[in-house]
Amino acid sequence: MRRPLAITSLVFVMVLFLLQMGNTFGIIKKPIVYRADELSVLNPYRQGDTVVVCGRIADYSINAKNGKTTTELNLKNIQIMPSHEDNTKDNISNNHLSESDYVSKLQKIDTGRQRILVYLQEEFMPTIGSYVIVSGQMSYFDKATNPGEFDAYRFYTNRGFLFAVKRANILKTTASGNCLLQNLKEFRLRQEAYLERYLPDGNDAVMKAMLFGNKKEMDEETKELYQKNGIAHILAISGLHISLLGMSVYRVLLHLPIPKWCVLLISGVFLVLYCFMVGVSASAFRALIMFAFFLVSKWLKRSYDMVTAMAFSAMVWLMFQPGYLFDCGFQLSYAAIMGMGIILPTLTEITESLKVKWLRKIIA
């Protein structure tokens, strides 16, 4: 009862687990149906069918490999053109359209907060928050067929993705967008361009991964070297990066002649903008919420409780991304904090109560 917020978060996770198990047994209806013959069907589209999709751009990335440039779009607010209107896609021009125009032409598939991935065969510089209509081939994520094999279906569905559209082409776009997120994206791209200009080949890709979480430009040999040496975690934006950056900014601002509330506000806003710039992952969100709890505790002059901050961040994240409950990265991220906040203090108490010195050293 000393941690009511942590207990509430634990109850929420348990209820969510039961609901997810109910989803597994078909209690909750899914947009995609997996039939007995292992064919995936999102009525009325099958694997490889041509589909016209409209959605709002949540994020994008431009990849250049082997002299070929492609664009990957992350779309939300998905709407799919009905099959009987597929022939109208030939009449869609490349002019910009208003947000009210596309609604009358498309019907929405009930996907909740799920998104889709779109792979364009060309370089396209979109605007985050704008709407696009694309045409391409429906591609469902493959399930693992052998033990230990990468399960693309579980990986992407846990992250809220419904399906992918490959070999896609842009049919229409809107001019409106999210200015803040787009400006952060453009700032990140400019910094990556500076790294390409001033760092030797290969090192720029490593720095992009460490600073901005962009690992797509790293070659497989370099990735394998980091993995074999057990330091691959430094290439992903995680709680370590967020904590170090947040505490560094906080400590520097403390030495400036500004009020304490300004220090806390600037530190929090800076970290929020950085998380949006690099992409809010589960571990980054956890570190952001926990750092926010730290700042609030300093403002209210209260003690900071790691377990309560961790539990609250998990509850908030799972409210918007419930599939992450079964994600390995999410589980390991929170397991590490649970080890530091719960198991480590318990072992410390046990060690201090032992009278046998050699056993105390082994446990310590």
Short mmCIF file of C-alpha atoms in Angstrom, two decimals:
data_model
loop_
_atom_site.label_atom_id
_atom_site.label_comp_id
_atom_site.label_asym_id
_atom_site.label_seq_id
_atom_site.Cartn_x
_atom_site.Cartn_y
_atom_site.Cartn_z
CA MET A 1 0.00 0.00 0.00
CA ARG A 2 3.05 2.29 0.12
CA ARG A 3 2.94 2.33 -3.69
CA PRO A 4 -0.74 2.65 -4.75
CA LEU A 5 0.15 3.82 -8.26
CA ALA A 6 2.43 0.82 -8.78
CA ILE A 7 -0.30 -1.55 -7.54
CA THR A 8 -2.82 0.06 -9.91
CA SER A 9 -0.41 -0.37 -12.82
CA LEU A 10 0.15 -4.02 -11.91
CA VAL A 11 -3.60 -4.69 -11.87
CA PHE A 12 -3.94 -2.97 -15.25
CA VAL A 13 -1.21 -5.17 -16.76
CA MET A 14 -2.87 -8.32 -15.41
CA VAL A 15 -6.25 -7.31 -16.86
CA LEU A 16 -4.62 -6.47 -20.19
CA PHE A 17 -2.92 -9.88 -20.21
CA LEU A 18 -6.27 -11.62 -19.75
CA LEU A 19 -7.80 -9.52 -22.54
CA GLN A 20 -4.90 -10.34 -24.85
CA MET A 21 -5.33 -14.03 -24.09
CA GLY A 22 -8.99 -13.62 -24.97
CA ASN A 23 -7.91 -12.06 -28.23
CA THR A 24 -5.74 -15.11 -28.89
CA PHE A 25 -8.72 -17.42 -28.50
CA GLY A 26 -10.86 -15.33 -30.85
CA ILE A 27 -13.00 -13.51 -28.30
CA ILE A 28 -12.00 -10.17 -29.85
CA LYS A 29 -12.58 -9.83 -33.59
CA LYS A 30 -9.47 -9.10 -35.67
CA PRO A 31 -9.36 -7.20 -38.96
CA ILE A 32 -7.22 -9.93 -40.56
CA VAL A 33 -8.52 -13.50 -40.61
CA TYR A 34 -6.10 -16.44 -40.77
CA ARG A 35 -7.85 -19.37 -42.38
CA ALA A 36 -7.16 -23.06 -41.97
CA ASP A 37 -5.18 -23.11 -45.24
CA GLU A 38 -2.86 -20.46 -43.69
CA LEU A 39 -3.95 -17.75 -46.13
CA SER A 40 -4.35 -14.28 -44.68
CA VAL A 41 -7.52 -12.45 -45.65
CA LEU A 42 -8.53 -8.84 -45.00
CA ASN A 43 -11.88 -8.91 -46.75
CA PRO A 44 -11.82 -8.71 -49.72
CA TYR A 45 -8.02 -8.55 -50.24
CA ARG A 46 -5.55 -11.42 -50.38
CA GLN A 47 -1.78 -11.62 -50.49
CA GLY A 48 -0.46 -9.94 -53.63
CA ASP A 49 -3.72 -8.19 -54.59
CA THR A 50 -3.50 -4.62 -55.80
CA VAL A 51 -4.90 -2.25 -53.20
CA VAL A 52 -5.39 1.51 -52.95
CA VAL A 53 -4.81 2.85 -49.43
CA CYS A 54 -5.16 6.27 -47.88
CA GLY A 55 -3.59 7.24 -44.58
CA ARG A 56 -1.89 9.95 -42.57
CA ILE A 57 1.92 9.86 -42.53
CA ALA A 58 3.17 9.17 -39.00
CA ASP A 59 6.84 8.79 -39.99
CA TYR A 60 9.03 8.04 -42.99
CA SER A 61 12.57 7.06 -43.89
CA ILE A 62 14.58 7.26 -47.11
CA ASN A 63 16.96 4.37 -47.71
CA ALA A 64 19.76 4.28 -50.27
CA LYS A 65 21.43 0.90 -50.89
CA ASN A 66 23.23 -0.55 -53.90
CA GLY A 67 22.66 2.63 -55.86
CA LYS A 68 18.87 2.43 -55.43
CA THR A 69 16.79 4.80 -53.32
CA THR A 70 13.51 3.72 -51.73
CA THR A 71 11.11 5.35 -49.27
CA GLU A 72 9.33 3.69 -46.36
CA LEU A 73 6.13 5.28 -45.06
CA ASN A 74 4.46 4.63 -41.72
CA LEU A 75 0.74 5.36 -42.13
CA LYS A 76 -2.03 5.69 -39.55
CA ASN A 77 -5.77 6.48 -39.84
CA ILE A 78 -5.98 3.88 -42.58
CA GLN A 79 -8.68 3.85 -45.22
CA ILE A 80 -8.89 1.30 -48.04
CA MET A 81 -10.69 1.70 -51.33
CA PRO A 82 -13.50 -0.85 -51.81
CA SER A 83 -12.83 -3.57 -54.39
CA HIS A 84 -15.65 -2.46 -56.65
CA GLU A 85 -14.05 0.99 -56.90
CA ASP A 86 -10.56 -0.22 -57.69
CA ASN A 87 -11.01 0.83 -61.30
CA THR A 88 -11.26 4.46 -60.15
CA LYS A 89 -7.58 4.55 -59.21
CA ASP A 90 -6.67 5.06 -62.89
CA ASN A 91 -8.61 8.34 -62.81
CA ILE A 92 -6.77 9.72 -59.75
CA SER A 93 -4.43 12.54 -60.76
CA ASN A 94 -1.23 13.58 -59.01
CA ASN A 95 -2.70 16.88 -57.86
CA HIS A 96 -3.08 17.69 -54.18
CA LEU A 97 -6.48 16.91 -52.65
CA SER A 98 -8.33 18.33 -49.70
CA GLU A 99 -8.97 16.18 -46.62
CA SER A 100 -12.73 16.20 -47.33
CA ASP A 101 -12.28 14.92 -50.90
CA TYR A 102 -10.71 11.56 -50.09
CA VAL A 103 -13.26 10.68 -47.38
CA SER A 104 -16.06 10.40 -49.92
CA LYS A 105 -14.00 8.05 -52.09
CA LEU A 106 -12.67 5.64 -49.48
CA GLN A 107 -14.15 3.45 -46.77
CA LYS A 108 -12.43 2.95 -43.44
CA ILE A 109 -11.34 -0.45 -42.20
CA ASP A 110 -11.75 -0.77 -38.43
CA THR A 111 -8.11 -1.20 -37.39
CA GLY A 112 -8.13 0.66 -34.08
CA ARG A 113 -4.72 2.28 -33.58
CA GLN A 114 -2.98 -0.10 -35.97
CA ARG A 115 -0.83 1.18 -38.80
CA ILE A 116 0.58 -0.05 -42.10
CA LEU A 117 3.97 0.09 -43.79
CA VAL A 118 4.26 1.33 -47.35
CA TYR A 119 7.38 0.69 -49.45
CA LEU A 120 7.76 3.12 -52.37
CA GLN A 121 10.04 2.30 -55.29
CA GLU A 122 11.31 5.87 -55.53
CA GLU A 123 12.64 8.70 -53.39
CA PHE A 124 9.75 10.70 -51.97
CA MET A 125 10.02 13.55 -49.47
CA PRO A 126 6.64 13.62 -47.67
CA THR A 127 5.38 15.79 -44.83
CA ILE A 128 4.58 14.18 -41.48
CA GLY A 129 0.89 14.56 -40.74
CA SER A 130 -0.19 14.89 -44.37
CA TYR A 131 -2.48 12.38 -46.10
CA VAL A 132 -1.41 10.23 -49.04
CA ILE A 133 -3.15 7.79 -51.37
CA VAL A 134 -0.91 4.97 -52.55
CA SER A 135 -1.39 1.99 -54.83
CA GLY A 136 0.57 -1.23 -54.38
CA GLN A 137 0.53 -4.93 -53.59
CA MET A 138 -1.03 -6.17 -50.36
CA SER A 139 1.58 -7.99 -48.28
CA TYR A 140 0.74 -9.73 -44.99
CA PHE A 141 3.47 -10.41 -42.46
CA ASP A 142 4.76 -13.99 -42.45
CA LYS A 143 4.48 -16.19 -39.39
CA ALA A 144 7.43 -18.27 -38.20
CA THR A 145 7.32 -21.78 -39.69
CA ASN A 146 10.28 -23.24 -37.74
CA PRO A 147 11.27 -22.98 -34.05
CA GLY A 148 13.68 -20.10 -33.51
CA GLU A 149 12.85 -18.47 -36.83
CA PHE A 150 12.12 -14.74 -36.95
CA ASP A 151 8.37 -14.23 -36.60
CA ALA A 152 7.60 -11.14 -38.69
CA TYR A 153 3.89 -11.38 -37.90
CA ARG A 154 4.39 -11.25 -34.13
CA PHE A 155 7.12 -8.61 -34.40
CA TYR A 156 5.07 -6.15 -36.44
CA THR A 157 1.65 -6.80 -34.92
CA ASN A 158 3.05 -6.26 -31.42
CA ARG A 159 4.17 -2.84 -32.67
CA GLY A 160 0.73 -2.05 -34.03
CA PHE A 161 1.23 -2.75 -37.74
CA LEU A 162 -1.58 -4.45 -39.65
CA PHE A 163 0.02 -5.22 -43.02
CA ALA A 164 2.43 -3.79 -45.60
CA VAL A 165 1.97 -2.41 -49.10
CA LYS A 166 4.93 -3.18 -51.36
CA ARG A 167 5.93 -1.83 -54.79
CA ALA A 168 3.75 1.16 -54.06
CA ASN A 169 3.30 4.38 -56.00
CA ILE A 170 2.00 7.74 -54.82
CA LEU A 171 -1.34 8.70 -56.38
CA LYS A 172 -2.29 11.78 -54.37
CA THR A 173 -1.05 13.81 -51.42
CA THR A 174 -2.30 16.62 -49.23
CA ALA A 175 -0.30 19.73 -48.51
CA SER A 176 -1.14 20.02 -44.79
CA GLY A 177 0.95 18.39 -42.10
CA ASN A 178 2.36 18.53 -38.57
CA CYS A 179 4.85 21.42 -38.50
CA LEU A 180 6.55 20.48 -35.22
CA LEU A 181 7.21 16.82 -36.08
CA GLN A 182 8.24 17.73 -39.62
CA ASN A 183 10.71 20.36 -38.38
CA LEU A 184 12.20 17.84 -35.94
CA LYS A 185 12.52 15.32 -38.78
CA GLU A 186 14.24 17.85 -41.05
CA PHE A 187 16.59 18.88 -38.22
CA ARG A 188 17.56 15.24 -37.74
CA LEU A 189 18.18 14.77 -41.47
CA ARG A 190 20.42 17.86 -41.52
CA GLN A 191 22.47 16.53 -38.62
CA GLU A 192 22.81 13.17 -40.37
CA ALA A 193 24.00 15.00 -43.49
CA TYR A 194 26.68 16.74 -41.40
CA LEU A 195 27.85 13.37 -40.09
CA GLU A 196 28.13 12.06 -43.66
CA ARG A 197 30.16 15.10 -44.68
CA TYR A 198 32.69 15.19 -41.85
CA LEU A 199 33.10 11.56 -40.76
CA PRO A 200 34.87 8.77 -42.69
CA ASP A 201 32.85 6.12 -44.49
CA GLY A 202 31.35 3.65 -42.04
CA ASN A 203 31.78 5.82 -38.96
CA ASP A 204 28.95 8.12 -40.00
CA ALA A 205 26.53 5.17 -40.05
CA VAL A 206 27.60 4.17 -36.52
CA MET A 207 27.12 7.71 -35.20
CA LYS A 208 23.71 7.93 -36.86
CA ALA A 209 22.68 4.79 -35.01
CA MET A 210 24.04 5.98 -31.65
CA LEU A 211 22.68 9.53 -31.81
CA PHE A 212 19.47 9.16 -33.82
CA GLY A 213 18.67 5.44 -33.79
CA ASN A 214 19.08 5.14 -37.58
CA LYS A 215 20.58 1.67 -38.09
CA LYS A 216 19.39 1.14 -41.65
CA GLU A 217 22.59 2.49 -43.19
CA MET A 218 24.92 0.21 -41.23
CA ASP A 219 26.36 -2.73 -43.12
CA GLU A 220 25.71 -6.25 -41.85
CA GLU A 221 29.37 -6.88 -40.99
CA THR A 222 29.52 -3.91 -38.61
CA LYS A 223 26.24 -4.92 -36.95
CA GLU A 224 27.55 -8.45 -36.47
CA LEU A 225 30.73 -7.15 -34.81
CA TYR A 226 28.71 -5.17 -32.27
CA GLN A 227 26.47 -8.16 -31.62
CA LYS A 228 29.35 -10.60 -31.09
CA ASN A 229 31.00 -8.25 -28.61
CA GLY A 230 27.76 -7.79 -26.67
CA ILE A 231 27.53 -4.01 -27.19
CA ALA A 232 24.77 -3.87 -29.80
CA HIS A 233 22.51 -2.09 -27.30
CA ILE A 234 24.48 1.17 -27.70
CA LEU A 235 23.29 1.35 -31.32
CA ALA A 236 19.64 1.71 -30.29
CA ILE A 237 18.06 4.71 -28.60
CA SER A 238 17.19 3.25 -25.23
CA GLY A 239 16.75 4.26 -21.64
CA LEU A 240 20.53 4.60 -21.25
CA HIS A 241 20.69 7.34 -23.90
CA ILE A 242 17.66 9.18 -22.55
CA SER A 243 18.85 9.05 -18.95
CA LEU A 244 22.37 10.25 -19.76
CA LEU A 245 21.14 13.06 -21.98
CA GLY A 246 18.42 14.18 -19.58
CA MET A 247 20.67 14.18 -16.52
CA SER A 248 23.45 15.95 -18.44
CA VAL A 249 21.14 18.79 -19.47
CA TYR A 250 19.70 18.97 -15.96
CA ARG A 251 23.13 19.15 -14.29
CA VAL A 252 24.39 21.81 -16.71
CA LEU A 253 21.32 24.00 -16.25
CA LEU A 254 21.65 23.80 -12.46
CA HIS A 255 24.88 25.82 -12.70
CA LEU A 256 23.19 28.63 -14.63
CA PRO A 257 21.65 31.67 -12.87
CA ILE A 258 18.04 30.72 -13.68
CA PRO A 259 15.14 29.69 -11.42
CA LYS A 260 14.77 26.06 -10.44
CA TRP A 261 11.41 25.71 -12.21
CA CYS A 262 13.01 26.89 -15.46
CA VAL A 263 15.68 24.20 -15.11
CA LEU A 264 13.05 21.51 -14.67
CA LEU A 265 10.87 22.82 -17.52
CA ILE A 266 13.71 23.19 -20.02
CA SER A 267 15.10 19.75 -19.19
CA GLY A 268 11.71 18.10 -19.64
CA VAL A 269 10.85 19.89 -22.91
CA PHE A 270 14.30 19.20 -24.36
CA LEU A 271 14.00 15.48 -23.64
CA VAL A 272 10.47 15.29 -25.06
CA LEU A 273 11.59 16.94 -28.31
CA TYR A 274 14.57 14.59 -28.56
CA CYS A 275 12.34 11.54 -28.11
CA PHE A 276 9.97 12.72 -30.84
CA MET A 277 12.93 13.44 -33.13
CA VAL A 278 14.47 9.96 -32.85
CA GLY A 279 11.20 8.04 -32.58
CA VAL A 280 9.51 7.07 -29.35
CA SER A 281 10.39 3.45 -28.62
CA ALA A 282 9.20 1.53 -25.58
CA SER A 283 12.51 1.87 -23.71
CA ALA A 284 12.83 5.56 -24.63
CA PHE A 285 9.29 6.24 -23.43
CA ARG A 286 10.00 4.41 -20.18
CA ALA A 287 13.10 6.51 -19.57
CA LEU A 288 11.22 9.70 -20.50
CA ILE A 289 8.38 9.06 -18.01
CA MET A 290 10.81 8.03 -15.29
CA PHE A 291 12.87 11.17 -15.85
CA ALA A 292 9.65 13.23 -15.72
CA PHE A 293 8.90 11.64 -12.33
CA PHE A 294 12.41 12.62 -11.21
CA LEU A 295 11.86 16.23 -12.29
CA VAL A 296 8.45 16.40 -10.58
CA SER A 297 9.93 14.96 -7.39
CA LYS A 298 12.55 17.72 -7.40
CA TRP A 299 9.88 20.36 -7.98
CA LEU A 300 7.63 19.04 -5.17
CA LYS A 301 10.64 18.26 -2.94
CA ARG A 302 9.56 14.66 -2.57
CA SER A 303 11.59 11.46 -2.76
CA TYR A 304 11.86 9.75 -6.15
CA ASP A 305 10.53 6.17 -6.30
CA MET A 306 11.91 4.15 -9.22
CA VAL A 307 9.35 1.33 -8.97
CA THR A 308 6.36 3.69 -9.09
CA ALA A 309 7.78 5.60 -12.06
CA MET A 310 8.53 2.36 -13.92
CA ALA A 311 5.07 0.89 -13.27
CA PHE A 312 3.27 4.07 -14.34
CA SER A 313 5.28 4.32 -17.58
CA ALA A 314 4.41 0.70 -18.42
CA MET A 315 0.70 1.32 -17.83
CA VAL A 316 0.63 4.45 -20.00
CA TRP A 317 2.58 2.79 -22.83
CA LEU A 318 0.37 -0.30 -22.85
CA MET A 319 -2.75 1.86 -22.98
CA PHE A 320 -1.70 2.97 -26.45
CA GLN A 321 0.33 -0.07 -27.53
CA PRO A 322 -1.18 -3.15 -25.81
CA GLY A 323 0.60 -5.55 -28.15
CA TYR A 324 3.94 -4.64 -26.57
CA LEU A 325 2.99 -6.71 -23.54
CA PHE A 326 4.33 -9.75 -25.45
CA ASP A 327 7.26 -7.93 -27.05
CA CYS A 328 10.70 -9.21 -26.02
CA GLY A 329 12.33 -5.77 -26.07
CA PHE A 330 9.61 -4.32 -23.85
CA GLN A 331 9.86 -7.20 -21.39
CA LEU A 332 13.67 -7.04 -21.15
CA SER A 333 13.65 -3.27 -20.73
CA TYR A 334 11.30 -3.40 -17.76
CA ALA A 335 12.88 -6.55 -16.36
CA ALA A 336 16.20 -4.71 -16.11
CA ILE A 337 14.61 -1.86 -14.14
CA MET A 338 12.73 -4.33 -11.92
CA GLY A 339 16.04 -5.99 -11.19
CA MET A 340 17.57 -2.69 -10.09
CA GLY A 341 14.53 -1.44 -8.20
CA ILE A 342 13.23 -4.62 -6.54
CA ILE A 343 15.65 -7.55 -6.70
CA LEU A 344 18.87 -5.61 -6.03
CA PRO A 345 17.65 -3.96 -2.78
CA THR A 346 16.34 -7.32 -1.57
CA LEU A 347 19.69 -9.03 -2.25
CA THR A 348 21.48 -6.16 -0.53
CA GLU A 349 19.41 -6.64 2.62
CA ILE A 350 20.04 -10.39 2.57
CA THR A 351 23.77 -9.84 2.09
CA GLU A 352 24.01 -7.41 4.99
CA SER A 353 22.17 -9.83 7.32
CA LEU A 354 24.51 -12.74 6.59
CA LYS A 355 27.23 -13.45 9.11
CA VAL A 356 29.27 -15.74 6.84
CA LYS A 357 31.74 -13.46 5.03
CA TRP A 358 32.56 -15.78 2.09
CA LEU A 359 28.84 -16.35 1.36
CA ARG A 360 28.21 -12.63 1.60
CA LYS A 361 30.91 -11.97 -1.01
CA ILE A 362 29.44 -14.57 -3.39
CA ILE A 363 25.97 -12.99 -3.26
CA ALA A 364 27.39 -9.44 -3.53
#
